[in-house]
Amino acid sequence: MVIKKTRINKKAQIKLQEMAFVLVAIVIFFALVIMIYLVTRTGSLKESAEEQRREEVQLLGLKLADSPEFSWSGCSGCIDIDKAVAVKERRAYKDFWKVYYLMIERVYPNHTIRECTREVFPDCNTITIINSTYYGTPTAAYVALCGYDENNHDRCELGRIYISEKEVK
Amino acid sequence: MEIKSLKIGKKAQEEMFGFVLIMVFVAVIFLVFLGIFLRTRTGAEEKKSIDVYHFLEGMMKVTTNCEKSPGNYLNIGELISECYSGAQQCIDGKRTCDELNESLKAVINSVWKVSEESYTKGYIFEAGYNSTSNSEKIITLTEGNCSVSLVGAEYVFSAYPGVIINSLKICS
């Protein structure tokens, strides 16, 4: 009688052990799945936060393009390149916008690679308006740069506006 | 003897059923996980297209060499509309569609430099007219190899009674 009871107990113990193993395996599996998911999700969250920040800076660039200091009357979102050269030479604008770096590059058509000043314009390709000592990596957005050609006709070209924001969220 | 054998058979069946149940459970979780992972990947591809969108927006305003009337030079956006509207010609006798082709190639190639060594392996630019009654391709430009991943955007502008849809896909 006693021997039979002990046998049953042992069998039940083995069954319990089996169940415990299965439960532990399932818990480990779930933990792994959740961990992998969280790692992927965090990675993509960081990526999307960075992307969002980049988009915000790009929008700031386009907003600047529409400001009275840069806007071209012929089309919305276009930069008046003559205004940009004039703004570059005025010291009052160095702290006007909350940006560390503000530069306009003429992308198409090709121009001589050098900084624009009133003397060399239009034979130049960059207009650096604000250039602080520290500015990190600037974000760029494509814009249309417009002005008058030698025959006084409206002419737009493709450019890029580079911005490095002061307040990084 | 026979009863004992039947009992063992039933027990084995129960164990197998439990095993299959766990396997199905694990497979379902794996599939859900895979689905979420793949969906995240697809989203990441679309996010990159904001650069291409701004490029298309800026490119549409670039002035071309096609003069419609003395002193009135068309931009790329207007040239696409002119090309769609028929065999219009520039003041120098050049066909608007030819001028459009040249201008588009020059602008896109100046930004997205296609080569085997560079990040950009190719591109596809398409412009098409779309209205409720009509859908027509205006121009298609392709360069390089476009079999790998795509990053792109669409820029739409009005061309009464429909719209002109411009799309650029960059292959890397």
mmCIF file of C-alpha atoms in Angstrom:
data_model
loop_
_atom_site.group_PDB
_atom_site.id
_atom_site.type_symbol
_atom_site.label_atom_id
_atom_site.label_comp_id
_atom_site.label_asym_id
_atom_site.label_seq_id
_atom_site.Cartn_x
_atom_site.Cartn_y
_atom_site.Cartn_z
ATOM 1 C CA MET A 1 0.000 0.000 0.000
ATOM 2 C CA VAL A 2 2.794 2.362 1.063
ATOM 3 C CA ILE A 3 4.927 1.398 -1.964
ATOM 4 C CA LYS A 4 1.986 2.120 -4.316
ATOM 5 C CA LYS A 5 1.420 5.562 -2.716
ATOM 6 C CA THR A 6 5.114 6.442 -3.054
ATOM 7 C CA ARG A 7 5.021 5.412 -6.747
ATOM 8 C CA ILE A 8 1.976 7.623 -7.383
ATOM 9 C CA ASN A 9 3.670 10.523 -5.584
ATOM 10 C CA LYS A 10 6.823 10.102 -7.693
ATOM 11 C CA LYS A 11 4.757 10.010 -10.875
ATOM 12 C CA ALA A 12 2.933 13.176 -9.826
ATOM 13 C CA GLN A 13 6.238 14.857 -9.048
ATOM 14 C CA ILE A 14 7.565 14.019 -12.499
ATOM 15 C CA LYS A 15 4.352 15.379 -14.032
ATOM 16 C CA LEU A 16 4.700 18.567 -11.991
ATOM 17 C CA GLN A 17 8.329 18.882 -13.016
ATOM 18 C CA GLU A 18 7.383 18.474 -16.691
ATOM 19 C CA MET A 19 4.761 21.165 -16.358
ATOM 20 C CA ALA A 20 7.180 23.471 -14.583
ATOM 21 C CA PHE A 21 9.728 22.991 -17.371
ATOM 22 C CA VAL A 22 7.148 23.771 -20.037
ATOM 23 C CA LEU A 23 6.021 26.864 -18.103
ATOM 24 C CA VAL A 24 9.610 28.074 -17.670
ATOM 25 C CA ALA A 25 10.258 27.491 -21.388
ATOM 26 C CA ILE A 26 7.123 29.454 -22.337
ATOM 27 C CA VAL A 27 8.043 32.318 -19.987
ATOM 28 C CA ILE A 28 11.601 32.452 -21.426
ATOM 29 C CA PHE A 29 10.189 32.402 -24.945
ATOM 30 C CA PHE A 30 7.784 35.257 -24.204
ATOM 31 C CA ALA A 31 10.516 37.236 -22.479
ATOM 32 C CA LEU A 32 12.727 36.811 -25.548
ATOM 33 C CA VAL A 33 9.946 37.835 -27.931
ATOM 34 C CA ILE A 34 9.132 40.916 -25.840
ATOM 35 C CA MET A 35 12.808 41.846 -25.578
ATOM 36 C CA ILE A 36 13.385 41.565 -29.327
ATOM 37 C CA TYR A 37 10.210 43.548 -29.974
ATOM 38 C CA LEU A 38 11.231 46.278 -27.530
ATOM 39 C CA VAL A 39 14.738 46.535 -28.993
ATOM 40 C CA THR A 40 13.328 46.846 -32.530
ATOM 41 C CA ARG A 41 10.657 49.288 -31.426
ATOM 42 C CA THR A 42 13.117 51.478 -29.506
ATOM 43 C CA GLY A 43 15.455 51.496 -32.499
ATOM 44 C CA SER A 44 12.692 52.516 -34.883
ATOM 45 C CA LEU A 45 11.397 55.093 -32.357
ATOM 46 C CA LYS A 46 14.835 56.704 -32.176
ATOM 47 C CA GLU A 47 15.019 56.633 -35.965
ATOM 48 C CA SER A 48 11.594 58.211 -36.353
ATOM 49 C CA ALA A 49 12.366 60.847 -33.697
ATOM 50 C CA GLU A 50 15.521 61.780 -35.607
ATOM 51 C CA GLU A 51 13.551 61.806 -38.865
ATOM 52 C CA GLN A 52 10.895 64.015 -37.264
ATOM 53 C CA ARG A 53 13.531 66.431 -36.000
ATOM 54 C CA ARG A 54 15.072 66.553 -39.466
ATOM 55 C CA GLU A 55 11.658 67.262 -41.004
ATOM 56 C CA GLU A 56 11.051 70.044 -38.475
ATOM 57 C CA VAL A 57 14.372 71.658 -39.344
ATOM 58 C CA GLN A 58 13.583 71.305 -43.055
ATOM 59 C CA LEU A 59 10.226 72.981 -42.474
ATOM 60 C CA LEU A 60 11.977 75.756 -40.581
ATOM 61 C CA GLY A 61 14.177 76.230 -43.652
ATOM 62 C CA LEU A 62 11.131 76.457 -45.897
ATOM 63 C CA LYS A 63 9.476 78.850 -43.433
ATOM 64 C CA LEU A 64 12.567 81.036 -43.580
ATOM 65 C CA ALA A 65 12.374 80.943 -47.366
ATOM 66 C CA ASP A 66 8.876 82.413 -47.071
ATOM 67 C CA SER A 67 9.936 85.167 -44.651
ATOM 68 C CA PRO A 68 10.087 88.762 -45.986
ATOM 69 C CA GLU A 69 13.903 88.717 -45.721
ATOM 70 C CA PHE A 70 14.197 85.965 -48.337
ATOM 71 C CA SER A 71 10.898 85.567 -50.199
ATOM 72 C CA TRP A 72 10.622 86.012 -53.943
ATOM 73 C CA SER A 73 7.348 87.602 -54.998
ATOM 74 C CA GLY A 74 6.949 85.394 -58.091
ATOM 75 C CA CYS A 75 6.297 82.094 -56.330
ATOM 76 C CA SER A 76 5.677 80.813 -52.819
ATOM 77 C CA GLY A 77 8.558 79.024 -51.123
ATOM 78 C CA CYS A 78 11.118 80.538 -53.484
ATOM 79 C CA ILE A 79 14.154 82.434 -52.182
ATOM 80 C CA ASP A 80 15.173 85.758 -53.700
ATOM 81 C CA ILE A 81 18.887 85.187 -54.190
ATOM 82 C CA ASP A 82 19.715 88.918 -54.345
ATOM 83 C CA LYS A 83 17.965 89.434 -50.994
ATOM 84 C CA ALA A 84 19.966 86.530 -49.533
ATOM 85 C CA VAL A 85 23.265 88.136 -50.599
ATOM 86 C CA ALA A 86 22.123 91.448 -49.103
ATOM 87 C CA VAL A 87 21.047 89.787 -45.805
ATOM 88 C CA LYS A 88 24.419 88.020 -45.590
ATOM 89 C CA GLU A 89 26.191 91.360 -45.485
ATOM 90 C CA ARG A 90 24.082 92.833 -42.677
ATOM 91 C CA ARG A 91 25.431 92.067 -39.208
ATOM 92 C CA ALA A 92 21.997 92.669 -37.601
ATOM 93 C CA TYR A 93 20.791 89.348 -39.000
ATOM 94 C CA LYS A 94 23.498 87.252 -37.322
ATOM 95 C CA ASP A 95 21.295 86.729 -34.233
ATOM 96 C CA PHE A 96 17.938 87.368 -35.822
ATOM 97 C CA TRP A 97 16.933 83.710 -36.231
ATOM 98 C CA LYS A 98 17.523 81.042 -33.568
ATOM 99 C CA VAL A 99 19.906 79.073 -35.758
ATOM 100 C CA TYR A 100 23.580 78.233 -35.477
ATOM 101 C CA TYR A 101 24.104 77.837 -39.168
ATOM 102 C CA LEU A 102 22.282 79.108 -42.238
ATOM 103 C CA MET A 103 23.653 78.599 -45.705
ATOM 104 C CA ILE A 104 22.174 78.613 -49.200
ATOM 105 C CA GLU A 105 23.792 76.533 -51.923
ATOM 106 C CA ARG A 106 23.151 76.930 -55.642
ATOM 107 C CA VAL A 107 22.801 73.359 -56.955
ATOM 108 C CA TYR A 108 21.623 73.669 -60.565
ATOM 109 C CA PRO A 109 22.918 75.064 -62.885
ATOM 110 C CA ASN A 110 26.567 74.696 -61.854
ATOM 111 C CA HIS A 111 28.469 77.773 -60.708
ATOM 112 C CA THR A 112 32.048 78.467 -59.645
ATOM 113 C CA ILE A 113 32.646 76.897 -56.226
ATOM 114 C CA ARG A 114 33.219 79.894 -53.969
ATOM 115 C CA GLU A 115 31.415 82.021 -51.416
ATOM 116 C CA CYS A 116 29.127 84.713 -52.797
ATOM 117 C CA THR A 117 29.755 88.356 -52.050
ATOM 118 C CA ARG A 118 28.321 91.415 -53.725
ATOM 119 C CA GLU A 119 31.531 91.683 -55.778
ATOM 120 C CA VAL A 120 31.628 88.161 -57.227
ATOM 121 C CA PHE A 121 27.862 87.494 -57.496
ATOM 122 C CA PRO A 122 26.467 85.691 -59.576
ATOM 123 C CA ASP A 123 29.653 83.755 -60.292
ATOM 124 C CA CYS A 124 29.612 81.820 -56.991
ATOM 125 C CA ASN A 125 27.709 78.941 -55.406
ATOM 126 C CA THR A 126 27.275 79.425 -51.633
ATOM 127 C CA ILE A 127 25.777 82.172 -49.483
ATOM 128 C CA THR A 128 26.645 81.644 -45.806
ATOM 129 C CA ILE A 129 24.441 83.920 -43.731
ATOM 130 C CA ILE A 130 25.075 82.564 -40.206
ATOM 131 C CA ASN A 131 28.109 80.514 -39.281
ATOM 132 C CA SER A 132 28.633 79.981 -35.537
ATOM 133 C CA THR A 133 31.720 78.219 -34.214
ATOM 134 C CA TYR A 134 29.675 75.184 -33.152
ATOM 135 C CA TYR A 135 26.743 74.110 -35.269
ATOM 136 C CA GLY A 136 26.690 70.280 -35.484
ATOM 137 C CA THR A 137 25.434 68.635 -38.638
ATOM 138 C CA PRO A 138 23.153 70.923 -40.620
ATOM 139 C CA THR A 139 19.931 69.685 -42.207
ATOM 140 C CA ALA A 140 19.250 70.545 -45.828
ATOM 141 C CA ALA A 141 16.095 71.100 -47.870
ATOM 142 C CA TYR A 142 15.724 71.757 -51.581
ATOM 143 C CA VAL A 143 14.322 75.149 -52.554
ATOM 144 C CA ALA A 144 13.989 77.245 -55.675
ATOM 145 C CA LEU A 145 16.319 80.259 -55.847
ATOM 146 C CA CYS A 146 15.045 83.086 -57.993
ATOM 147 C CA GLY A 147 16.464 86.338 -59.287
ATOM 148 C CA TYR A 148 16.923 88.429 -62.414
ATOM 149 C CA ASP A 149 19.336 87.483 -65.198
ATOM 150 C CA GLU A 150 21.521 89.877 -67.198
ATOM 151 C CA ASN A 151 18.551 90.707 -69.477
ATOM 152 C CA ASN A 152 16.368 91.457 -66.463
ATOM 153 C CA HIS A 153 14.238 88.341 -66.933
ATOM 154 C CA ASP A 154 12.995 86.264 -63.976
ATOM 155 C CA ARG A 155 15.104 83.155 -63.585
ATOM 156 C CA CYS A 156 14.784 80.377 -61.001
ATOM 157 C CA GLU A 157 17.336 77.716 -60.229
ATOM 158 C CA LEU A 158 17.557 74.797 -57.838
ATOM 159 C CA GLY A 159 19.221 75.295 -54.481
ATOM 160 C CA ARG A 160 19.517 73.878 -51.010
ATOM 161 C CA ILE A 161 19.072 75.647 -47.711
ATOM 162 C CA TYR A 162 21.233 74.280 -44.865
ATOM 163 C CA ILE A 163 20.148 74.917 -41.282
ATOM 164 C CA SER A 164 21.422 73.933 -37.869
ATOM 165 C CA GLU A 165 18.896 74.737 -35.155
ATOM 166 C CA LYS A 166 19.828 76.131 -31.735
ATOM 167 C CA GLU A 167 17.148 74.349 -29.720
ATOM 168 C CA VAL A 168 17.443 70.634 -30.350
ATOM 169 C CA LYS A 169 14.389 68.867 -28.931
ATOM 170 C CA MET B 1 -2.204 -6.567 -21.781
ATOM 171 C CA GLU B 2 -4.387 -4.987 -24.463
ATOM 172 C CA ILE B 3 -5.900 -2.497 -21.959
ATOM 173 C CA LYS B 4 -2.395 -1.390 -20.864
ATOM 174 C CA SER B 5 -1.370 -0.836 -24.513
ATOM 175 C CA LEU B 6 -4.493 1.236 -25.148
ATOM 176 C CA LYS B 7 -3.767 3.333 -22.035
ATOM 177 C CA ILE B 8 -0.182 4.051 -23.214
ATOM 178 C CA GLY B 9 -1.516 4.961 -26.688
ATOM 179 C CA LYS B 10 -3.994 7.440 -25.206
ATOM 180 C CA LYS B 11 -1.287 9.032 -23.060
ATOM 181 C CA ALA B 12 1.021 9.423 -26.073
ATOM 182 C CA GLN B 13 -1.838 11.029 -28.003
ATOM 183 C CA GLU B 14 -2.401 13.504 -25.181
ATOM 184 C CA GLU B 15 1.312 14.403 -25.110
ATOM 185 C CA MET B 16 1.342 14.876 -28.893
ATOM 186 C CA PHE B 17 -1.764 17.032 -28.743
ATOM 187 C CA GLY B 18 -0.100 19.229 -26.100
ATOM 188 C CA PHE B 19 3.058 19.502 -28.180
ATOM 189 C CA VAL B 20 1.124 20.448 -31.335
ATOM 190 C CA LEU B 21 -0.840 23.025 -29.341
ATOM 191 C CA ILE B 22 2.365 24.655 -28.086
ATOM 192 C CA MET B 23 3.864 24.627 -31.599
ATOM 193 C CA VAL B 24 0.745 26.298 -33.061
ATOM 194 C CA PHE B 25 0.803 28.855 -30.269
ATOM 195 C CA VAL B 26 4.484 29.648 -30.878
ATOM 196 C CA ALA B 27 3.926 29.846 -34.661
ATOM 197 C CA VAL B 28 1.043 32.324 -34.231
ATOM 198 C CA ILE B 29 3.159 34.559 -31.971
ATOM 199 C CA PHE B 30 6.052 34.368 -34.430
ATOM 200 C CA LEU B 31 3.768 35.392 -37.318
ATOM 201 C CA VAL B 32 2.350 38.352 -35.349
ATOM 202 C CA PHE B 33 5.880 39.447 -34.495
ATOM 203 C CA LEU B 34 7.002 39.081 -38.125
ATOM 204 C CA GLY B 35 3.993 41.118 -39.286
ATOM 205 C CA ILE B 36 4.789 43.990 -36.893
ATOM 206 C CA PHE B 37 8.461 43.915 -37.896
ATOM 207 C CA LEU B 38 7.699 44.018 -41.638
ATOM 208 C CA ARG B 39 5.164 46.804 -41.209
ATOM 209 C CA THR B 40 7.777 48.944 -39.430
ATOM 210 C CA ARG B 41 10.231 48.343 -42.296
ATOM 211 C CA THR B 42 7.752 49.524 -44.941
ATOM 212 C CA GLY B 43 7.066 52.735 -43.002
ATOM 213 C CA ALA B 44 10.764 53.582 -42.798
ATOM 214 C CA GLU B 45 11.053 53.559 -46.589
ATOM 215 C CA GLU B 46 8.287 56.166 -47.029
ATOM 216 C CA LYS B 47 9.719 58.526 -44.405
ATOM 217 C CA LYS B 48 12.848 59.132 -46.469
ATOM 218 C CA SER B 49 10.855 60.538 -49.362
ATOM 219 C CA ILE B 50 10.462 64.044 -47.875
ATOM 220 C CA ASP B 51 13.814 65.015 -49.425
ATOM 221 C CA VAL B 52 12.658 63.816 -52.819
ATOM 222 C CA TYR B 53 9.387 65.720 -52.389
ATOM 223 C CA HIS B 54 11.215 68.991 -51.692
ATOM 224 C CA PHE B 55 13.477 68.274 -54.639
ATOM 225 C CA LEU B 56 10.471 67.787 -56.951
ATOM 226 C CA GLU B 57 8.807 70.934 -55.597
ATOM 227 C CA GLY B 58 11.967 72.999 -56.190
ATOM 228 C CA MET B 59 12.652 71.424 -59.581
ATOM 229 C CA MET B 60 9.205 72.364 -60.926
ATOM 230 C CA LYS B 61 10.142 76.042 -60.516
ATOM 231 C CA VAL B 62 13.505 75.835 -62.297
ATOM 232 C CA THR B 63 13.563 78.067 -65.391
ATOM 233 C CA THR B 64 14.320 76.300 -68.680
ATOM 234 C CA ASN B 65 15.673 77.645 -71.983
ATOM 235 C CA CYS B 66 12.253 77.352 -73.628
ATOM 236 C CA GLU B 67 10.964 80.824 -74.406
ATOM 237 C CA LYS B 68 7.235 80.843 -75.091
ATOM 238 C CA SER B 69 7.052 84.526 -75.969
ATOM 239 C CA PRO B 70 9.929 87.064 -75.956
ATOM 240 C CA GLY B 71 11.252 87.279 -72.399
ATOM 241 C CA ASN B 72 8.822 84.682 -71.063
ATOM 242 C CA TYR B 73 10.849 81.582 -70.162
ATOM 243 C CA LEU B 74 8.901 78.526 -69.015
ATOM 244 C CA ASN B 75 9.772 76.641 -65.873
ATOM 245 C CA ILE B 76 9.800 72.834 -65.735
ATOM 246 C CA GLY B 77 6.275 72.644 -64.300
ATOM 247 C CA GLU B 78 4.886 74.815 -67.096
ATOM 248 C CA LEU B 79 6.904 72.863 -69.658
ATOM 249 C CA ILE B 80 5.304 69.594 -68.495
ATOM 250 C CA SER B 81 1.854 71.174 -69.003
ATOM 251 C CA GLU B 82 2.893 72.484 -72.450
ATOM 252 C CA CYS B 83 4.289 69.102 -73.441
ATOM 253 C CA TYR B 84 1.023 67.434 -72.418
ATOM 254 C CA SER B 85 -1.141 69.963 -74.266
ATOM 255 C CA GLY B 86 0.246 68.939 -77.675
ATOM 256 C CA ALA B 87 2.960 69.691 -80.203
ATOM 257 C CA GLN B 88 3.740 73.131 -78.747
ATOM 258 C CA GLN B 89 7.037 74.678 -79.698
ATOM 259 C CA CYS B 90 9.450 77.052 -78.035
ATOM 260 C CA ILE B 91 10.243 80.337 -79.761
ATOM 261 C CA ASP B 92 13.478 78.872 -81.209
ATOM 262 C CA GLY B 93 11.501 76.053 -82.878
ATOM 263 C CA LYS B 94 12.480 73.354 -80.416
ATOM 264 C CA ARG B 95 9.678 70.993 -79.322
ATOM 265 C CA THR B 96 8.596 71.503 -75.726
ATOM 266 C CA CYS B 97 8.789 67.762 -74.952
ATOM 267 C CA ASP B 98 12.417 67.608 -76.191
ATOM 268 C CA GLU B 99 13.335 70.659 -74.121
ATOM 269 C CA LEU B 100 11.551 69.113 -71.132
ATOM 270 C CA ASN B 101 13.476 65.874 -71.551
ATOM 271 C CA GLU B 102 16.810 67.724 -71.643
ATOM 272 C CA SER B 103 16.010 70.002 -68.706
ATOM 273 C CA LEU B 104 14.748 67.152 -66.506
ATOM 274 C CA LYS B 105 17.823 65.033 -67.226
ATOM 275 C CA ALA B 106 20.153 67.936 -66.466
ATOM 276 C CA VAL B 107 18.485 68.830 -63.157
ATOM 277 C CA ILE B 108 18.027 65.266 -61.862
ATOM 278 C CA ASN B 109 21.541 64.195 -62.876
ATOM 279 C CA SER B 110 23.059 67.222 -61.153
ATOM 280 C CA VAL B 111 21.600 66.091 -57.820
ATOM 281 C CA TRP B 112 21.261 62.296 -58.016
ATOM 282 C CA LYS B 113 24.549 61.224 -59.549
ATOM 283 C CA VAL B 114 23.985 57.698 -60.820
ATOM 284 C CA SER B 115 26.884 55.233 -60.900
ATOM 285 C CA GLU B 116 27.758 51.759 -59.661
ATOM 286 C CA GLU B 117 30.050 53.225 -56.994
ATOM 287 C CA SER B 118 27.667 55.889 -55.705
ATOM 288 C CA TYR B 119 24.755 55.483 -53.277
ATOM 289 C CA THR B 120 22.278 56.207 -56.071
ATOM 290 C CA LYS B 121 22.123 53.265 -58.450
ATOM 291 C CA GLY B 122 19.353 54.665 -60.597
ATOM 292 C CA TYR B 123 16.153 56.650 -60.779
ATOM 293 C CA ILE B 124 12.735 56.660 -62.436
ATOM 294 C CA PHE B 125 10.937 59.931 -63.107
ATOM 295 C CA GLU B 126 7.379 59.875 -64.364
ATOM 296 C CA ALA B 127 4.927 62.641 -65.138
ATOM 297 C CA GLY B 128 1.343 61.853 -66.009
ATOM 298 C CA TYR B 129 -1.969 63.619 -66.471
ATOM 299 C CA ASN B 130 -4.891 62.377 -64.434
ATOM 300 C CA SER B 131 -8.533 63.417 -64.466
ATOM 301 C CA THR B 132 -11.837 61.685 -63.826
ATOM 302 C CA SER B 133 -12.191 60.773 -67.502
ATOM 303 C CA ASN B 134 -8.609 60.487 -68.668
ATOM 304 C CA SER B 135 -5.260 59.167 -67.523
ATOM 305 C CA GLU B 136 -2.186 59.627 -69.690
ATOM 306 C CA LYS B 137 1.591 59.389 -69.351
ATOM 307 C CA ILE B 138 3.461 62.547 -70.368
ATOM 308 C CA ILE B 139 7.101 61.637 -69.881
ATOM 309 C CA THR B 140 9.163 58.840 -68.341
ATOM 310 C CA LEU B 141 12.866 59.102 -67.608
ATOM 311 C CA THR B 142 14.951 56.223 -66.333
ATOM 312 C CA GLU B 143 18.623 55.973 -65.572
ATOM 313 C CA GLY B 144 20.762 53.204 -64.105
ATOM 314 C CA ASN B 145 19.589 50.053 -62.389
ATOM 315 C CA CYS B 146 16.329 50.215 -60.482
ATOM 316 C CA SER B 147 15.874 46.699 -59.174
ATOM 317 C CA VAL B 148 16.832 47.228 -55.523
ATOM 318 C CA SER B 149 15.132 49.354 -52.846
ATOM 319 C CA LEU B 150 13.147 52.438 -53.751
ATOM 320 C CA VAL B 151 12.775 55.790 -52.064
ATOM 321 C CA GLY B 152 10.460 58.246 -53.702
ATOM 322 C CA ALA B 153 7.804 60.910 -53.612
ATOM 323 C CA GLU B 154 5.009 62.393 -55.670
ATOM 324 C CA TYR B 155 4.401 66.049 -56.429
ATOM 325 C CA VAL B 156 1.000 67.005 -57.797
ATOM 326 C CA PHE B 157 -0.056 70.248 -59.433
ATOM 327 C CA SER B 158 -3.238 71.368 -61.082
ATOM 328 C CA ALA B 159 -3.799 71.231 -64.846
ATOM 329 C CA TYR B 160 -7.503 71.964 -65.253
ATOM 330 C CA PRO B 161 -9.710 69.857 -65.432
ATOM 331 C CA GLY B 162 -7.270 67.317 -63.991
ATOM 332 C CA VAL B 163 -3.935 67.168 -62.233
ATOM 333 C CA ILE B 164 -0.380 66.388 -63.285
ATOM 334 C CA ILE B 165 1.281 63.826 -61.033
ATOM 335 C CA ASN B 166 5.074 63.832 -60.990
ATOM 336 C CA SER B 167 6.866 61.000 -59.267
ATOM 337 C CA LEU B 168 10.525 60.350 -58.683
ATOM 338 C CA LYS B 169 11.866 57.039 -57.389
ATOM 339 C CA ILE B 170 15.486 56.779 -56.348
ATOM 340 C CA CYS B 171 17.078 53.339 -56.328
ATOM 341 C CA SER B 172 19.952 52.607 -54.013
#
